[in-house]
Amino acid sequence: MINNTPHDNMIIPTHVAFIMDGNGRWAQKRGLKRTEGHKKGSESLKQLIKDINRLGIKYATFYAFSTENWKRPDDEVSTLMRLFEDYIDELMASADKAGNSRIRFAGDRGRLSESLKSKMAECEEASKDNTGLCVTIAVNYGGKDELAHAAREIARLTNEGYLTLEKITPELIDSLLYTSGIPEVDLLIRTGGEQRLSNFLIWQSAYAELYFTDTLWPDFKNKHLILAIEEFSRRNRRFGGL
Ligand code: FPP
């Protein structure tokens, strides 16, 4: 029997990251357009954030749009962009501005519309002092792109004389990522059956426990999250030690 509630022998990870895969297949299986799968996936995300909060997880990061997703048909890209804007509008309309959650966005904003960019900035500003769950939505995010961006920043600071070689440490690199200030990933969950990272949080997941499930993202619910956390609780994390 699946246990739907947190229990004593569960170790709650501090930071859980999600690759929300399978929206398209969820829709196609029902004879619907792929974009309907993204709409349903967006509802799953909202419900899951409530469950994550209840479990006491402190950081949750979601892969919503990768630097490679621009290759998808125009109507799919524009539906996703609209869902991101709608989600922010909904958060901002709530009386308590996103509950007590702090909302951040990770990724290169250069290619996003002015309207989405300004909503992102407004939402980050309005929620920045919230003390609850820190939700990060990765939009136009790529791990390699993020590391290249950090490398360029290091080169610039070095050229301008602010940095010497011995100051280039993993901690410095951490501080130059979109996720600066967020602890590294403890548990990375990918739905939809594929078993790869797809350029998501490649630096931040160096010691993450990976959990793959065939469940498609729109079907991923609290009970599936509990199963993932139970599995995480059984893993023996050694971080390279004994
Ligand atoms: C991958 O499934 C999913 C995406 C590329 C988009 C993820 C977006 C959402 C869950 C909804 C909106 C999010 C927010 C923040 C409101 P896929 O389309 O590749 O599925 P497939 O592998 O079945 O084709």
Tab-separated table of C-alpha atoms and ligand atoms in Angstrom:
chain	number	residue	atom	x	y	z
A	1	MET	CA	0.000	0.000	0.000
A	2	ILE	CA	1.290	3.453	-0.821
A	3	ASN	CA	1.729	5.688	2.199
A	4	ASN	CA	0.412	9.135	1.310
A	5	THR	CA	1.679	10.984	4.347
A	6	PRO	CA	5.168	11.784	5.616
A	7	HIS	CA	6.332	9.413	8.341
A	8	ASP	CA	9.089	9.103	10.921
A	9	ASN	CA	11.684	7.182	8.957
A	10	MET	CA	11.600	9.594	6.054
A	11	ILE	CA	14.593	11.872	5.568
A	12	ILE	CA	13.298	15.095	4.050
A	13	PRO	CA	15.758	16.414	1.442
A	14	THR	CA	16.581	20.121	1.681
A	15	HIS	CA	16.596	20.740	-2.077
A	16	VAL	CA	14.571	18.748	-4.596
A	17	ALA	CA	14.854	19.426	-8.331
A	18	PHE	CA	12.326	18.269	-10.925
A	19	ILE	CA	12.632	17.524	-14.632
A	20	MET	CA	8.959	17.696	-15.566
A	21	ASP	CA	8.934	15.366	-18.565
A	22	GLY	CA	6.017	13.673	-20.298
A	23	ASN	CA	3.460	16.443	-20.847
A	24	GLY	CA	3.359	15.855	-24.603
A	25	ARG	CA	2.895	12.090	-24.267
A	26	TRP	CA	0.222	12.568	-21.584
A	27	ALA	CA	-1.792	14.651	-24.069
A	28	GLN	CA	-1.143	12.446	-27.101
A	29	LYS	CA	-2.307	9.352	-25.205
A	30	ARG	CA	-5.652	11.113	-24.773
A	31	GLY	CA	-5.881	12.352	-28.356
A	32	LEU	CA	-5.252	15.928	-27.204
A	33	LYS	CA	-2.811	18.551	-28.492
A	34	ARG	CA	0.594	18.580	-26.790
A	35	THR	CA	-0.157	22.054	-25.458
A	36	GLU	CA	-3.025	20.559	-23.404
A	37	GLY	CA	-0.401	18.406	-21.704
A	38	HIS	CA	1.554	21.507	-20.731
A	39	LYS	CA	-1.582	23.104	-19.306
A	40	LYS	CA	-2.271	20.000	-17.235
A	41	GLY	CA	1.428	19.916	-16.259
A	42	SER	CA	1.177	23.463	-15.010
A	43	GLU	CA	-1.747	22.433	-12.734
A	44	SER	CA	0.372	19.542	-11.404
A	45	LEU	CA	3.184	21.932	-10.614
A	46	LYS	CA	0.905	24.219	-8.609
A	47	GLN	CA	-0.566	21.348	-6.590
A	48	LEU	CA	2.838	19.781	-6.012
A	49	ILE	CA	4.253	23.047	-4.645
A	50	LYS	CA	1.593	22.882	-1.917
A	51	ASP	CA	2.588	19.278	-1.125
A	52	ILE	CA	6.281	20.200	-1.097
A	53	ASN	CA	5.547	22.977	1.363
A	54	ARG	CA	3.617	20.624	3.608
A	55	LEU	CA	6.490	18.140	3.647
A	56	GLY	CA	8.885	20.805	4.905
A	57	ILE	CA	11.192	20.772	1.878
A	58	LYS	CA	13.028	24.121	1.808
A	59	TYR	CA	14.090	24.451	-1.854
A	60	ALA	CA	12.375	23.176	-5.005
A	61	THR	CA	13.645	23.819	-8.519
A	62	PHE	CA	11.657	23.060	-11.679
A	63	TYR	CA	12.920	22.724	-15.264
A	64	ALA	CA	10.206	24.556	-17.190
A	65	PHE	CA	11.993	25.506	-20.441
A	66	SER	CA	15.474	24.622	-21.620
A	67	THR	CA	17.794	26.552	-23.936
A	68	GLU	CA	17.042	23.768	-26.465
A	69	ASN	CA	13.228	24.012	-26.213
A	70	TRP	CA	13.121	26.926	-28.704
A	71	LYS	CA	13.361	24.224	-31.410
A	72	ARG	CA	9.747	23.211	-30.679
A	73	PRO	CA	6.839	24.430	-32.864
A	74	ASP	CA	5.901	28.094	-32.365
A	75	ASP	CA	2.489	27.369	-30.855
A	76	GLU	CA	4.040	25.079	-28.237
A	77	VAL	CA	6.668	27.680	-27.298
A	78	SER	CA	4.070	30.443	-27.086
A	79	THR	CA	1.724	28.283	-24.976
A	80	LEU	CA	4.537	27.598	-22.517
A	81	MET	CA	5.476	31.293	-22.344
A	82	ARG	CA	1.851	32.174	-21.693
A	83	LEU	CA	1.609	29.536	-18.954
A	84	PHE	CA	4.666	31.071	-17.262
A	85	GLU	CA	3.061	34.532	-17.376
A	86	ASP	CA	-0.293	33.167	-16.146
A	87	TYR	CA	1.443	31.417	-13.265
A	88	ILE	CA	3.194	34.613	-12.198
A	89	ASP	CA	-0.049	36.605	-12.533
A	90	GLU	CA	-1.776	34.076	-10.295
A	91	LEU	CA	0.976	34.278	-7.687
A	92	MET	CA	0.936	38.050	-7.709
A	93	ALA	CA	-2.850	38.208	-7.493
A	94	SER	CA	-2.921	36.169	-4.289
A	95	ALA	CA	-3.357	38.466	-1.319
A	96	ASP	CA	-0.240	37.140	0.379
A	97	LYS	CA	1.929	37.267	-2.786
A	98	ALA	CA	2.903	33.631	-3.370
A	99	GLY	CA	2.027	32.419	0.112
A	100	ASN	CA	5.176	32.626	2.118
A	101	SER	CA	7.252	31.274	-0.796
A	102	ARG	CA	10.193	33.010	-2.319
A	103	ILE	CA	10.068	32.764	-6.113
A	104	ARG	CA	13.166	32.921	-8.301
A	105	PHE	CA	13.815	32.342	-11.969
A	106	ALA	CA	16.963	30.730	-13.343
A	107	GLY	CA	18.151	31.060	-16.923
A	108	ASP	CA	19.149	33.522	-19.612
A	109	ARG	CA	16.391	36.129	-19.841
A	110	GLY	CA	17.841	37.762	-22.969
A	111	ARG	CA	15.544	35.923	-25.365
A	112	LEU	CA	12.349	36.243	-23.306
A	113	SER	CA	9.626	38.791	-24.014
A	114	GLU	CA	9.713	42.153	-22.221
A	115	SER	CA	6.390	41.314	-20.619
A	116	LEU	CA	7.624	37.998	-19.158
A	117	LYS	CA	10.904	39.547	-18.031
A	118	SER	CA	9.194	42.339	-16.170
A	119	LYS	CA	6.726	39.925	-14.521
A	120	MET	CA	9.629	37.737	-13.410
A	121	ALA	CA	11.463	40.706	-11.899
A	122	GLU	CA	8.305	41.946	-10.172
A	123	CYS	CA	7.541	38.510	-8.718
A	124	GLU	CA	11.105	38.031	-7.458
A	125	GLU	CA	11.066	41.460	-5.850
A	126	ALA	CA	7.637	40.982	-4.237
A	127	SER	CA	8.550	37.600	-2.725
A	128	LYS	CA	12.211	38.156	-1.877
A	129	ASP	CA	11.691	38.555	1.866
A	130	ASN	CA	9.387	35.548	2.203
A	131	THR	CA	10.811	32.946	4.548
A	132	GLY	CA	9.074	29.747	3.379
A	133	LEU	CA	9.845	27.397	0.501
A	134	CYS	CA	12.208	28.794	-2.132
A	135	VAL	CA	10.781	27.920	-5.549
A	136	THR	CA	13.067	28.318	-8.547
A	137	ILE	CA	11.631	28.047	-12.042
A	138	ALA	CA	14.222	27.426	-14.741
A	139	VAL	CA	13.218	29.222	-17.943
A	140	ASN	CA	15.557	29.329	-20.955
A	141	TYR	CA	17.947	27.487	-18.698
A	142	GLY	CA	20.905	25.339	-19.756
A	143	GLY	CA	23.584	24.042	-17.410
A	144	LYS	CA	26.406	24.463	-19.938
A	145	ASP	CA	25.175	27.942	-20.779
A	146	GLU	CA	25.135	28.814	-17.065
A	147	LEU	CA	28.719	27.601	-16.591
A	148	ALA	CA	29.908	29.481	-19.694
A	149	HIS	CA	28.259	32.610	-18.294
A	150	ALA	CA	30.111	32.122	-14.968
A	151	ALA	CA	33.405	31.531	-16.838
A	152	ARG	CA	32.975	34.786	-18.771
A	153	GLU	CA	32.308	36.634	-15.529
A	154	ILE	CA	35.461	35.156	-13.963
A	155	ALA	CA	37.515	36.166	-17.021
A	156	ARG	CA	36.116	39.698	-16.831
A	157	LEU	CA	36.804	40.044	-13.098
A	158	THR	CA	40.312	38.662	-13.611
A	159	ASN	CA	41.035	41.011	-16.530
A	160	GLU	CA	39.845	43.966	-14.479
A	161	GLY	CA	42.181	42.950	-11.658
A	162	TYR	CA	39.486	41.983	-9.101
A	163	LEU	CA	40.394	38.288	-9.087
A	164	THR	CA	43.595	36.311	-8.752
A	165	LEU	CA	43.836	32.669	-9.876
A	166	GLU	CA	43.794	31.213	-6.340
A	167	LYS	CA	40.452	32.927	-5.672
A	168	ILE	CA	38.793	30.826	-8.399
A	169	THR	CA	37.201	28.159	-6.200
A	170	PRO	CA	34.044	26.018	-6.390
A	171	GLU	CA	32.436	28.461	-3.929
A	172	LEU	CA	33.196	31.384	-6.250
A	173	ILE	CA	31.653	29.480	-9.173
A	174	ASP	CA	28.574	28.687	-7.006
A	175	SER	CA	28.147	32.385	-6.339
A	176	LEU	CA	28.102	33.172	-10.060
A	177	LEU	CA	25.386	30.690	-10.996
A	178	TYR	CA	21.690	31.533	-11.413
A	179	THR	CA	21.133	29.466	-8.251
A	180	SER	CA	23.548	31.428	-6.049
A	181	GLY	CA	22.666	31.137	-2.381
A	182	ILE	CA	20.650	27.932	-2.942
A	183	PRO	CA	22.201	24.750	-1.491
A	184	GLU	CA	23.139	21.990	-3.905
A	185	VAL	CA	20.522	19.501	-5.053
A	186	ASP	CA	19.874	16.544	-2.715
A	187	LEU	CA	17.297	14.733	-4.807
A	188	LEU	CA	16.681	15.102	-8.525
A	189	ILE	CA	13.435	13.612	-9.828
A	190	ARG	CA	12.790	13.063	-13.526
A	191	THR	CA	9.351	11.957	-14.661
A	192	GLY	CA	8.466	10.502	-18.063
A	193	GLY	CA	10.787	7.492	-18.185
A	194	GLU	CA	14.008	8.959	-19.613
A	195	GLN	CA	17.132	8.581	-17.509
A	196	ARG	CA	19.281	11.620	-18.191
A	197	LEU	CA	19.959	15.114	-16.856
A	198	SER	CA	19.335	16.959	-20.145
A	199	ASN	CA	21.623	19.845	-19.186
A	200	PHE	CA	19.726	20.597	-15.946
A	201	LEU	CA	21.668	21.782	-12.866
A	202	ILE	CA	24.738	19.810	-13.953
A	203	TRP	CA	27.032	21.574	-11.470
A	204	GLN	CA	24.509	21.760	-8.622
A	205	SER	CA	23.633	18.041	-8.913
A	206	ALA	CA	27.196	16.758	-8.514
A	207	TYR	CA	26.150	14.706	-5.451
A	208	ALA	CA	22.398	14.567	-5.992
A	209	GLU	CA	20.551	11.293	-5.646
A	210	LEU	CA	18.843	10.640	-8.974
A	211	TYR	CA	15.314	9.256	-9.102
A	212	PHE	CA	13.625	8.298	-12.354
A	213	THR	CA	9.993	7.349	-12.724
A	214	ASP	CA	7.861	6.339	-15.715
A	215	THR	CA	4.974	8.442	-14.366
A	216	LEU	CA	4.270	11.295	-16.785
A	217	TRP	CA	4.520	14.774	-15.251
A	218	PRO	CA	0.780	15.612	-15.332
A	219	ASP	CA	0.148	12.407	-13.334
A	220	PHE	CA	2.904	13.066	-10.768
A	221	LYS	CA	1.237	13.667	-7.405
A	222	ASN	CA	2.012	13.813	-3.699
A	223	LYS	CA	2.003	9.988	-3.425
A	224	HIS	CA	4.707	9.759	-6.124
A	225	LEU	CA	6.759	12.401	-4.337
A	226	ILE	CA	6.488	10.406	-1.103
A	227	LEU	CA	7.731	7.283	-2.943
A	228	ALA	CA	10.725	9.253	-4.243
A	229	ILE	CA	11.519	10.582	-0.765
A	230	GLU	CA	11.215	7.090	0.723
A	231	GLU	CA	13.727	5.850	-1.851
A	232	PHE	CA	15.971	8.865	-1.091
A	233	SER	CA	15.769	8.010	2.626
A	234	ARG	CA	17.112	4.501	1.922
A	235	ARG	CA	20.114	5.726	-0.092
A	236	ASN	CA	23.508	5.768	1.582
A	237	ARG	CA	24.992	9.179	0.778
A	238	ARG	CA	28.741	9.164	1.218
A	239	PHE	CA	29.827	12.272	-0.739
A	240	GLY	CA	33.025	10.477	-1.731
A	241	GLY	CA	33.809	9.378	1.845
A	242	LEU	CA	33.318	5.941	3.414
B	1	FPP	C1	8.667	18.322	-20.983
B	1	FPP	O1	7.646	17.471	-21.448
B	1	FPP	C2	8.083	19.516	-20.417
B	1	FPP	C3	8.357	20.791	-20.828
B	1	FPP	C4	9.282	21.097	-21.932
B	1	FPP	C5	7.663	21.941	-20.205
B	1	FPP	C6	7.442	21.900	-18.719
B	1	FPP	C7	6.383	22.883	-18.382
B	1	FPP	C8	5.341	22.691	-17.527
B	1	FPP	C9	5.195	21.514	-16.647
B	1	FPP	C10	4.202	23.632	-17.437
B	1	FPP	C11	4.372	25.056	-17.119
B	1	FPP	C12	5.253	25.433	-16.013
B	1	FPP	C13	5.058	26.525	-15.220
B	1	FPP	C14	6.189	27.047	-14.434
B	1	FPP	C15	3.761	27.202	-15.066
B	1	FPP	P1	7.587	17.121	-22.993
B	1	FPP	O2	6.745	18.107	-23.692
B	1	FPP	O3	8.978	17.003	-23.546
B	1	FPP	O4	6.882	15.715	-22.961
B	1	FPP	P2	7.110	14.499	-23.956
B	1	FPP	O5	8.482	13.963	-23.658
B	1	FPP	O6	6.037	13.569	-23.553
B	1	FPP	O7	6.958	15.027	-25.340
